PDB file of C-alpha atoms in Angstrom:
ATOM      1  CA  MET A   1       3.464 -42.823 -15.535  1.00 44.00           C
ATOM      2  CA  ALA A   2       3.705 -39.112 -15.426  1.00 48.00           C
ATOM      3  CA  GLU A   3       1.030 -38.643 -18.511  1.00 50.00           C
ATOM      4  CA  ASN A   4      -1.365 -40.645 -16.962  1.00 52.00           C
ATOM      5  CA  SER A   5      -1.208 -39.258 -13.691  1.00 50.00           C
ATOM      6  CA  GLN A   6      -1.850 -35.631 -15.184  1.00 52.00           C
ATOM      7  CA  PRO A   7      -5.207 -35.667 -16.495  1.00 51.00           C
ATOM      8  CA  SER A   8      -6.552 -37.515 -12.927  1.00 51.00           C
ATOM      9  CA  ALA A   9      -4.973 -34.606 -11.793  1.00 51.00           C
ATOM     10  CA  ASN A  10      -6.672 -31.887 -13.620  1.00 53.00           C
ATOM     11  CA  TYR A  11     -10.238 -33.744 -13.227  1.00 54.00           C
ATOM     12  CA  SER A  12      -9.494 -33.393  -9.384  1.00 67.00           C
ATOM     13  CA  THR A  13      -9.247 -29.638  -9.666  1.00 81.00           C
ATOM     14  CA  TRP A  14     -11.956 -28.628 -11.278  1.00 81.00           C
ATOM     15  CA  PRO A  15     -14.719 -28.650  -8.594  1.00 82.00           C
ATOM     16  CA  VAL A  16     -12.859 -26.359  -6.665  1.00 83.00           C
ATOM     17  CA  ILE A  17     -12.332 -24.114  -9.650  1.00 85.00           C
ATOM     18  CA  LEU A  18     -15.415 -24.491 -10.084  1.00 84.00           C
ATOM     19  CA  ALA A  19     -16.897 -23.804  -6.060  1.00 86.00           C
ATOM     20  CA  LEU A  20     -14.620 -20.453  -6.126  1.00 85.00           C
ATOM     21  CA  SER A  21     -16.006 -19.251  -9.014  1.00 86.00           C
ATOM     22  CA  ILE A  22     -19.526 -19.666  -7.896  1.00 89.00           C
ATOM     23  CA  VAL A  23     -18.257 -17.698  -4.086  1.00 90.00           C
ATOM     24  CA  SER A  24     -16.586 -14.814  -6.407  1.00 88.00           C
ATOM     25  CA  ALA A  25     -19.230 -14.213  -8.904  1.00 88.00           C
ATOM     26  CA  PRO A  26     -21.494 -12.160  -6.765  1.00 87.00           C
ATOM     27  CA  LEU A  27     -17.961  -9.783  -5.782  1.00 86.00           C
ATOM     28  CA  VAL A  28     -17.343  -9.469  -9.556  1.00 86.00           C
ATOM     29  CA  LEU A  29     -20.687  -8.234  -9.761  1.00 86.00           C
ATOM     30  CA  MET A  30     -20.498  -5.441  -7.498  1.00 86.00           C
ATOM     31  CA  TYR A  31     -17.450  -4.475  -8.916  1.00 85.00           C
ATOM     32  CA  ALA A  32     -18.712  -4.407 -12.470  1.00 86.00           C
ATOM     33  CA  TYR A  33     -22.145  -2.114 -11.104  1.00 83.00           C
ATOM     34  CA  LEU A  34     -19.544   0.029  -9.789  1.00 83.00           C
ATOM     35  CA  PHE A  35     -18.099   1.186 -12.737  1.00 87.00           C
ATOM     36  CA  ILE A  36     -21.589   0.412 -14.376  1.00 87.00           C
ATOM     37  CA  ASP A  37     -23.295   3.355 -12.041  1.00 84.00           C
ATOM     38  CA  THR A  38     -20.462   6.010 -12.421  1.00 87.00           C
ATOM     39  CA  ILE A  39     -21.546   6.131 -16.118  1.00 88.00           C
ATOM     40  CA  THR A  40     -24.842   5.586 -16.361  1.00 86.00           C
ATOM     41  CA  ASP A  41     -28.265   6.920 -14.237  1.00 81.00           C
ATOM     42  CA  THR A  42     -30.270   4.178 -13.238  1.00 75.00           C
ATOM     43  CA  ALA A  43     -33.615   4.691 -11.424  1.00 73.00           C
ATOM     44  CA  VAL A  44     -34.307   3.806  -8.081  1.00 71.00           C
ATOM     45  CA  GLY A  45     -35.165   0.299  -7.129  1.00 69.00           C
ATOM     46  CA  SER A  46     -34.098  -0.903 -10.839  1.00 70.00           C
ATOM     47  CA  LEU A  47     -30.818  -3.079 -11.698  1.00 71.00           C
ATOM     48  CA  ILE A  48     -31.070  -2.111 -15.411  1.00 78.00           C
ATOM     49  CA  PRO A  49     -29.433   1.257 -16.482  1.00 77.00           C
ATOM     50  CA  ASP A  50     -31.664   3.875 -18.140  1.00 80.00           C
ATOM     51  CA  SER A  51     -29.071   6.317 -19.967  1.00 82.00           C
ATOM     52  CA  PHE A  52     -25.303   6.910 -20.001  1.00 87.00           C
ATOM     53  CA  THR A  53     -23.955  10.205 -18.587  1.00 85.00           C
ATOM     54  CA  LEU A  54     -20.200  11.033 -17.517  1.00 87.00           C
ATOM     55  CA  ARG A  55     -21.806  13.499 -15.072  1.00 88.00           C
ATOM     56  CA  HIS A  56     -20.382  11.564 -12.047  1.00 87.00           C
ATOM     57  CA  TRP A  57     -16.932  11.782 -13.123  1.00 91.00           C
ATOM     58  CA  ARG A  58     -17.272  16.069 -13.459  1.00 90.00           C
ATOM     59  CA  PHE A  59     -15.166  16.287 -10.761  1.00 88.00           C
ATOM     60  CA  LEU A  60     -12.132  15.249 -12.919  1.00 90.00           C
ATOM     61  CA  TRP A  61     -12.540  19.304 -14.881  1.00 90.00           C
ATOM     62  CA  GLU A  62     -14.720  21.039 -11.867  1.00 87.00           C
ATOM     63  CA  THR A  63     -14.310  21.701  -8.581  1.00 83.00           C
ATOM     64  CA  PRO A  64     -16.831  21.018  -6.185  1.00 79.00           C
ATOM     65  CA  PRO A  65     -18.117  24.117  -4.215  1.00 77.00           C
ATOM     66  CA  GLY A  66     -16.705  23.847  -0.506  1.00 78.00           C
ATOM     67  CA  LYS A  67     -14.150  20.809  -1.668  1.00 84.00           C
ATOM     68  CA  PRO A  68     -10.767  21.025  -2.949  1.00 88.00           C
ATOM     69  CA  ASN A  69      -9.491  20.578  -6.460  1.00 90.00           C
ATOM     70  CA  ILE A  70      -9.162  16.498  -6.886  1.00 93.00           C
ATOM     71  CA  TRP A  71      -5.803  16.592  -8.783  1.00 93.00           C
ATOM     72  CA  LEU A  72      -4.452  18.739  -5.765  1.00 93.00           C
ATOM     73  CA  VAL A  73      -5.982  15.996  -3.581  1.00 94.00           C
ATOM     74  CA  THR A  74      -4.199  13.288  -5.548  1.00 94.00           C
ATOM     75  CA  LEU A  75      -1.201  15.228  -6.060  1.00 95.00           C
ATOM     76  CA  ASN A  76      -0.909  15.433  -1.916  1.00 94.00           C
ATOM     77  CA  THR A  77      -1.945  11.522  -1.939  1.00 95.00           C
ATOM     78  CA  LEU A  78       0.851  10.562  -4.119  1.00 95.00           C
ATOM     79  CA  ILE A  79       3.634  12.646  -2.169  1.00 95.00           C
ATOM     80  CA  PHE A  80       2.266  11.125   1.040  1.00 96.00           C
ATOM     81  CA  THR A  81       2.370   7.435  -0.170  1.00 95.00           C
ATOM     82  CA  THR A  82       5.732   7.907  -1.885  1.00 95.00           C
ATOM     83  CA  SER A  83       7.485   9.838   0.853  1.00 96.00           C
ATOM     84  CA  VAL A  84       6.235   6.986   3.275  1.00 96.00           C
ATOM     85  CA  THR A  85       7.250   4.187   0.692  1.00 95.00           C
ATOM     86  CA  THR A  86      10.701   5.572  -0.109  1.00 96.00           C
ATOM     87  CA  VAL A  87      11.583   6.294   4.046  1.00 96.00           C
ATOM     88  CA  ILE A  88      10.392   2.862   4.613  1.00 95.00           C
ATOM     89  CA  LEU A  89      12.551   1.365   1.954  1.00 95.00           C
ATOM     90  CA  LEU A  90      15.543   3.427   3.073  1.00 95.00           C
ATOM     91  CA  VAL A  91      15.740   2.540   6.951  1.00 94.00           C
ATOM     92  CA  SER A  92      14.265  -0.846   6.863  1.00 93.00           C
ATOM     93  CA  SER A  93      16.878  -1.830   4.365  1.00 93.00           C
ATOM     94  CA  MET A  94      19.854  -0.671   6.493  1.00 91.00           C
ATOM     95  CA  ALA A  95      18.294  -1.447  10.016  1.00 89.00           C
ATOM     96  CA  GLY A  96      17.461  -5.125   9.039  1.00 90.00           C
ATOM     97  CA  TYR A  97      21.029  -5.614   7.836  1.00 90.00           C
ATOM     98  CA  VAL A  98      22.851  -4.210  10.727  1.00 87.00           C
ATOM     99  CA  LEU A  99      20.091  -6.656  12.940  1.00 86.00           C
ATOM    100  CA  SER A 100      21.045  -9.600  10.417  1.00 86.00           C
ATOM    101  CA  ARG A 101      24.344  -9.712  10.267  1.00 83.00           C
ATOM    102  CA  LEU A 102      25.831  -7.407  13.051  1.00 80.00           C
ATOM    103  CA  ASN A 103      26.383  -8.198  16.961  1.00 81.00           C
ATOM    104  CA  VAL A 104      24.861  -4.757  17.947  1.00 78.00           C
ATOM    105  CA  PRO A 105      24.265  -4.600  22.017  1.00 80.00           C
ATOM    106  CA  ALA A 106      20.747  -5.748  23.016  1.00 75.00           C
ATOM    107  CA  ARG A 107      19.799  -7.372  19.772  1.00 76.00           C
ATOM    108  CA  GLY A 108      17.593  -9.920  20.911  1.00 77.00           C
ATOM    109  CA  PHE A 109      16.057  -6.589  23.086  1.00 79.00           C
ATOM    110  CA  PHE A 110      15.539  -4.846  20.150  1.00 77.00           C
ATOM    111  CA  LEU A 111      13.990  -7.454  17.614  1.00 77.00           C
ATOM    112  CA  ALA A 112      11.481  -8.298  20.691  1.00 79.00           C
ATOM    113  CA  GLY A 113      10.217  -4.385  20.746  1.00 76.00           C
ATOM    114  CA  VAL A 114      10.253  -4.040  16.943  1.00 75.00           C
ATOM    115  CA  MET A 115       7.548  -6.787  17.196  1.00 76.00           C
ATOM    116  CA  VAL A 116       5.567  -5.358  19.842  1.00 78.00           C
ATOM    117  CA  LEU A 117       5.701  -1.754  18.463  1.00 73.00           C
ATOM    118  CA  HIS A 118       4.012  -3.819  15.288  1.00 73.00           C
ATOM    119  CA  ALA A 119       1.456  -4.983  17.326  1.00 75.00           C
ATOM    120  CA  PHE A 120       0.364  -1.912  19.300  1.00 74.00           C
ATOM    121  CA  PRO A 121      -2.569  -0.233  17.540  1.00 77.00           C
ATOM    122  CA  SER A 122      -1.605   3.396  15.981  1.00 77.00           C
ATOM    123  CA  VAL A 123      -4.925   4.537  16.747  1.00 81.00           C
ATOM    124  CA  THR A 124      -4.180   4.300  20.672  1.00 83.00           C
ATOM    125  CA  LEU A 125      -1.303   6.520  20.363  1.00 84.00           C
ATOM    126  CA  ILE A 126      -3.498   9.260  18.018  1.00 88.00           C
ATOM    127  CA  ILE A 127      -3.882  11.661  20.688  1.00 89.00           C
ATOM    128  CA  ALA A 128      -0.194  12.106  22.033  1.00 89.00           C
ATOM    129  CA  ILE A 129       0.599  11.673  18.543  1.00 91.00           C
ATOM    130  CA  PHE A 130      -1.705  14.804  17.618  1.00 91.00           C
ATOM    131  CA  ILE A 131      -0.121  16.982  20.798  1.00 93.00           C
ATOM    132  CA  VAL A 132       3.489  16.534  19.522  1.00 93.00           C
ATOM    133  CA  LEU A 133       2.787  17.404  15.493  1.00 92.00           C
ATOM    134  CA  GLN A 134       0.682  20.569  17.125  1.00 92.00           C
ATOM    135  CA  MET A 135       4.243  21.283  19.697  1.00 93.00           C
ATOM    136  CA  ILE A 136       6.720  20.897  17.037  1.00 93.00           C
ATOM    137  CA  GLY A 137       4.332  22.722  14.518  1.00 91.00           C
ATOM    138  CA  LEU A 138       4.034  19.694  11.854  1.00 91.00           C
ATOM    139  CA  TYR A 139       0.131  19.650  12.363  1.00 93.00           C
ATOM    140  CA  ASN A 140      -1.662  19.892   9.611  1.00 91.00           C
ATOM    141  CA  SER A 141       1.000  19.417   7.280  1.00 92.00           C
ATOM    142  CA  LEU A 142       1.831  16.578   5.249  1.00 92.00           C
ATOM    143  CA  ILE A 143       5.633  16.317   6.425  1.00 94.00           C
ATOM    144  CA  GLY A 144       3.853  15.802   9.766  1.00 93.00           C
ATOM    145  CA  VAL A 145       1.541  12.799   8.755  1.00 94.00           C
ATOM    146  CA  ILE A 146       4.560  11.227   6.599  1.00 95.00           C
ATOM    147  CA  LEU A 147       6.660  11.016   9.434  1.00 94.00           C
ATOM    148  CA  VAL A 148       4.013   9.350  11.669  1.00 93.00           C
ATOM    149  CA  LYS A 149       2.948   7.018   9.103  1.00 93.00           C
ATOM    150  CA  ALA A 150       6.342   5.829   8.202  1.00 93.00           C
ATOM    151  CA  ALA A 151       7.880   5.437  12.049  1.00 90.00           C
ATOM    152  CA  ILE A 152       4.185   3.300  12.726  1.00 90.00           C
ATOM    153  CA  ASP A 153       5.178   1.023   9.715  1.00 90.00           C
ATOM    154  CA  LEU A 154       8.553   0.608   9.800  1.00 90.00           C
ATOM    155  CA  PRO A 155       8.833  -2.009  12.377  1.00 87.00           C
ATOM    156  CA  LEU A 156       7.228  -4.448   9.509  1.00 87.00           C
ATOM    157  CA  GLY A 157       9.326  -3.368   7.375  1.00 90.00           C
ATOM    158  CA  ILE A 158      12.622  -3.894   9.539  1.00 89.00           C
ATOM    159  CA  TRP A 159      11.400  -7.219  10.442  1.00 87.00           C
ATOM    160  CA  LEU A 160      10.351  -8.562   7.100  1.00 87.00           C
ATOM    161  CA  MET A 161      14.074  -7.194   5.110  1.00 91.00           C
ATOM    162  CA  LYS A 162      16.211  -8.732   8.260  1.00 89.00           C
ATOM    163  CA  GLY A 163      14.745 -12.236   7.114  1.00 87.00           C
ATOM    164  CA  PHE A 164      15.278 -11.391   3.619  1.00 89.00           C
ATOM    165  CA  TYR A 165      19.078 -10.623   4.687  1.00 90.00           C
ATOM    166  CA  ASP A 166      18.953 -13.967   6.787  1.00 88.00           C
ATOM    167  CA  THR A 167      19.066 -16.073   3.593  1.00 87.00           C
ATOM    168  CA  VAL A 168      21.985 -14.202   1.842  1.00 87.00           C
ATOM    169  CA  PRO A 169      25.469 -16.449   2.168  1.00 87.00           C
ATOM    170  CA  TRP A 170      28.004 -15.538   4.441  1.00 84.00           C
ATOM    171  CA  GLU A 171      30.330 -16.351   1.536  1.00 85.00           C
ATOM    172  CA  ILE A 172      29.091 -13.704  -0.641  1.00 83.00           C
ATOM    173  CA  GLU A 173      30.010 -11.024   1.714  1.00 83.00           C
ATOM    174  CA  MET A 174      33.548 -12.442   2.513  1.00 84.00           C
ATOM    175  CA  ALA A 175      34.626 -12.568  -0.991  1.00 84.00           C
ATOM    176  CA  GLY A 176      33.850  -8.971  -1.021  1.00 83.00           C
ATOM    177  CA  VAL A 177      35.597  -8.241   2.004  1.00 80.00           C
ATOM    178  CA  VAL A 178      38.451 -10.384   0.779  1.00 82.00           C
ATOM    179  CA  ASP A 179      38.889  -8.522  -2.303  1.00 82.00           C
ATOM    180  CA  GLY A 180      39.317  -5.710  -0.302  1.00 81.00           C
ATOM    181  CA  ALA A 181      35.970  -3.654  -0.368  1.00 79.00           C
ATOM    182  CA  SER A 182      34.415  -2.071   2.216  1.00 82.00           C
ATOM    183  CA  ARG A 183      31.701  -3.331   4.484  1.00 80.00           C
ATOM    184  CA  PHE A 184      29.201  -0.448   3.101  1.00 83.00           C
ATOM    185  CA  ARG A 185      30.571  -1.449  -0.321  1.00 86.00           C
ATOM    186  CA  VAL A 186      29.621  -5.039   0.235  1.00 85.00           C
ATOM    187  CA  TRP A 187      26.194  -4.093   1.582  1.00 87.00           C
ATOM    188  CA  ARG A 188      25.144  -2.129  -1.679  1.00 86.00           C
ATOM    189  CA  SER A 189      27.038  -3.939  -4.373  1.00 86.00           C
ATOM    190  CA  LEU A 190      26.839  -7.841  -3.321  1.00 86.00           C
ATOM    191  CA  VAL A 191      23.927  -7.705  -0.592  1.00 88.00           C
ATOM    192  CA  LEU A 192      21.298  -5.808  -1.849  1.00 89.00           C
ATOM    193  CA  PRO A 193      20.773  -7.385  -5.095  1.00 88.00           C
ATOM    194  CA  GLN A 194      20.350 -10.439  -3.476  1.00 88.00           C
ATOM    195  CA  VAL A 195      17.583  -9.006  -1.445  1.00 89.00           C
ATOM    196  CA  ARG A 196      15.555  -7.286  -4.030  1.00 87.00           C
ATOM    197  CA  PRO A 197      12.432  -9.811  -4.072  1.00 84.00           C
ATOM    198  CA  GLY A 198      12.233  -8.374  -0.433  1.00 86.00           C
ATOM    199  CA  ILE A 199      12.783  -4.801  -1.390  1.00 90.00           C
ATOM    200  CA  MET A 200       9.939  -4.794  -4.241  1.00 87.00           C
ATOM    201  CA  ALA A 201       8.008  -6.609  -1.274  1.00 85.00           C
ATOM    202  CA  VAL A 202       8.335  -3.945   1.300  1.00 90.00           C
ATOM    203  CA  GLY A 203       7.720  -1.237  -1.205  1.00 90.00           C
ATOM    204  CA  LEU A 204       4.755  -2.708  -2.520  1.00 87.00           C
ATOM    205  CA  PHE A 205       3.433  -3.299   0.858  1.00 87.00           C
ATOM    206  CA  SER A 206       4.370   0.317   2.366  1.00 91.00           C
ATOM    207  CA  PHE A 207       2.796   1.950  -0.878  1.00 92.00           C
ATOM    208  CA  LEU A 208      -0.485  -0.115  -0.587  1.00 89.00           C
ATOM    209  CA  SER A 209      -0.526   0.697   3.244  1.00 91.00           C
ATOM    210  CA  GLY A 210       0.092   4.585   2.897  1.00 93.00           C
ATOM    211  CA  TRP A 211      -2.254   4.871  -0.065  1.00 93.00           C
ATOM    212  CA  SER A 212      -5.329   3.422   1.959  1.00 91.00           C
ATOM    213  CA  GLU A 213      -4.495   5.069   4.925  1.00 92.00           C
ATOM    214  CA  PHE A 214      -7.287   7.035   6.087  1.00 91.00           C
ATOM    215  CA  ILE A 215      -6.924   7.694  10.145  1.00 90.00           C
ATOM    216  CA  LEU A 216      -3.683   9.411  10.235  1.00 92.00           C
ATOM    217  CA  PRO A 217      -4.753  11.926   7.730  1.00 92.00           C
ATOM    218  CA  GLN A 218      -8.145  12.101   9.102  1.00 91.00           C
ATOM    219  CA  VAL A 219      -6.697  13.634  12.314  1.00 91.00           C
ATOM    220  CA  LEU A 220      -3.174  15.208  11.624  1.00 91.00           C
ATOM    221  CA  ALA A 221      -3.583  16.700   8.381  1.00 89.00           C
ATOM    222  CA  PRO A 222      -7.599  17.395   7.738  1.00 85.00           C
ATOM    223  CA  GLY A 223      -6.461  20.816   5.811  1.00 84.00           C
ATOM    224  CA  GLY A 224      -8.169  21.072   1.802  1.00 78.00           C
ATOM    225  CA  LYS A 225      -4.867  21.996   0.781  1.00 87.00           C
ATOM    226  CA  VAL A 226      -3.004  18.970   2.393  1.00 90.00           C
ATOM    227  CA  GLN A 227      -6.150  16.577   2.026  1.00 90.00           C
ATOM    228  CA  VAL A 228      -5.464  12.946   0.643  1.00 93.00           C
ATOM    229  CA  LEU A 229      -7.986  10.994  -1.221  1.00 93.00           C
ATOM    230  CA  SER A 230      -9.463   8.553   1.713  1.00 92.00           C
ATOM    231  CA  VAL A 231     -10.193  11.630   3.266  1.00 92.00           C
ATOM    232  CA  TYR A 232     -11.782  13.661   0.491  1.00 91.00           C
ATOM    233  CA  LEU A 233     -13.800  10.337  -0.036  1.00 90.00           C
ATOM    234  CA  SER A 234     -15.238  10.528   3.370  1.00 87.00           C
ATOM    235  CA  ALA A 235     -15.875  14.019   3.299  1.00 86.00           C
ATOM    236  CA  LEU A 236     -18.214  13.294   0.293  1.00 86.00           C
ATOM    237  CA  ILE A 237     -20.472  11.468   2.700  1.00 83.00           C
ATOM    238  CA  ALA A 238     -20.459  13.837   5.392  1.00 77.00           C
ATOM    239  CA  ASP A 239     -22.168  16.319   2.890  1.00 72.00           C
ATOM    240  CA  ASP A 240     -25.683  15.379   3.377  1.00 68.00           C
ATOM    241  CA  ASN A 241     -26.925  18.309   1.305  1.00 72.00           C
ATOM    242  CA  ASN A 242     -24.953  17.696  -1.862  1.00 72.00           C
ATOM    243  CA  PHE A 243     -24.171  14.018  -1.436  1.00 77.00           C
ATOM    244  CA  ASP A 244     -24.233  11.799  -5.164  1.00 79.00           C
ATOM    245  CA  PHE A 245     -24.101   8.386  -4.730  1.00 82.00           C
ATOM    246  CA  GLY A 246     -22.575   8.118  -8.520  1.00 83.00           C
ATOM    247  CA  THR A 247     -19.922  10.596  -7.784  1.00 86.00           C
ATOM    248  CA  PHE A 248     -19.297   8.871  -4.716  1.00 88.00           C
ATOM    249  CA  LYS A 249     -18.717   5.955  -6.634  1.00 88.00           C
ATOM    250  CA  ALA A 250     -17.179   7.384  -9.244  1.00 91.00           C
ATOM    251  CA  VAL A 251     -14.509   9.116  -7.037  1.00 91.00           C
ATOM    252  CA  GLY A 252     -13.760   5.305  -5.582  1.00 91.00           C
ATOM    253  CA  VAL A 253     -13.193   3.986  -8.516  1.00 92.00           C
ATOM    254  CA  PHE A 254     -10.854   6.903  -9.656  1.00 93.00           C
ATOM    255  CA  TYR A 255      -9.298   6.028  -6.140  1.00 93.00           C
ATOM    256  CA  ILE A 256      -8.450   2.412  -6.892  1.00 91.00           C
ATOM    257  CA  ILE A 257      -6.753   2.598 -10.591  1.00 91.00           C
ATOM    258  CA  PRO A 258      -3.477   3.844  -9.092  1.00 89.00           C
ATOM    259  CA  VAL A 259      -3.406   0.504  -6.730  1.00 88.00           C
ATOM    260  CA  LEU A 260      -4.705  -1.147  -9.872  1.00 87.00           C
ATOM    261  CA  ILE A 261      -1.656  -0.653 -11.785  1.00 88.00           C
ATOM    262  CA  VAL A 262       0.696  -0.948  -9.173  1.00 85.00           C
ATOM    263  CA  TYR A 263      -0.324  -4.579  -8.332  1.00 82.00           C
ATOM    264  CA  ALA A 264      -0.595  -5.891 -11.796  1.00 82.00           C
ATOM    265  CA  LEU A 265       3.354  -4.179 -12.137  1.00 82.00           C
ATOM    266  CA  PHE A 266       4.527  -5.632  -9.306  1.00 77.00           C
ATOM    267  CA  HIS A 267       2.289  -8.624  -7.744  1.00 73.00           C
ATOM    268  CA  LYS A 268       4.789 -11.413  -8.726  1.00 72.00           C
ATOM    269  CA  TYR A 269       7.147 -10.050  -5.944  1.00 66.00           C
ATOM    270  CA  LEU A 270       4.687 -10.751  -3.344  1.00 66.00           C
ATOM    271  CA  MET A 271       5.416 -14.295  -3.813  1.00 65.00           C
ATOM    272  CA  ASN A 272       9.027 -14.021  -2.915  1.00 58.00           C
ATOM    273  CA  ILE A 273       7.878 -12.821   0.176  1.00 56.00           C
ATOM    274  CA  TYR A 274       7.637 -16.216   1.736  1.00 53.00           C
ATOM    275  CA  GLY A 275      10.591 -17.464  -0.129  1.00 49.00           C
ATOM    276  CA  GLY A 276      13.088 -15.247   1.049  1.00 47.00           C
ATOM    277  CA  GLY A 277      15.655 -13.440  -0.810  1.00 43.00           C
ATOM    278  CA  SER A 278      17.661 -14.662  -3.964  1.00 41.00           C
ATOM    279  CA  LYS A 279      20.990 -16.543  -3.471  1.00 40.00           C
ATOM    280  CA  GLY A 280      23.797 -16.294  -5.486  1.00 37.00           C
TER     281      GLY A 280
END
């Protein structure tokens, strides 16, 4: 009976696959042309490239006048993104455990506050943040924008990690306590391995959020020495005198390559975010 039902199930899904393919075809075509336009020259109004060229990618070995070096900008982006991800993972993994396991005072109020902070638009705080960073001397520095970005994204990380900790059975911790392990040792050696999918998912979300961040670096760290790729890309549009659409597309492709690599390596952990941590 099961063998007879399998072919009918396959036949019933092909219209959905066909419909999704038709809808996705324009997007795939646009992404294909995005890359093709970076390595070719095309006449205005034509869809067929005229010639092959690498001049749109010359920003990799030449620094355009008035622009920072692309490799310095890329290094700044990597430092910014990895630092934000590290801070979020460290704080949310500890705070989520405390909120899930310990009976701290005003626990419910704190959880509600975490959700409110996550729902609050960060752009409405940009003026106050700007003034605070100027007063403490962290304006136009990577450290300042890293701290601000991490603080804004922490509520989501804490809430997600708490959900993963809630799925870990108490028996695992009790077994460690009975064997004489400290609470910290139990958390580090027994509980953290059980929520590894959550750690990977939060880390991936934090990395993608930091890599694509534009408003905070643009306002809080606009200088050329601390510029990130999103701000660099925006500056290309603002340069009306030397704007090259092919170079703009090439920088965009260069910008998304690390994201594609990270997503290809860790996308499977995103599926675990709906199922919670692994039970032992």
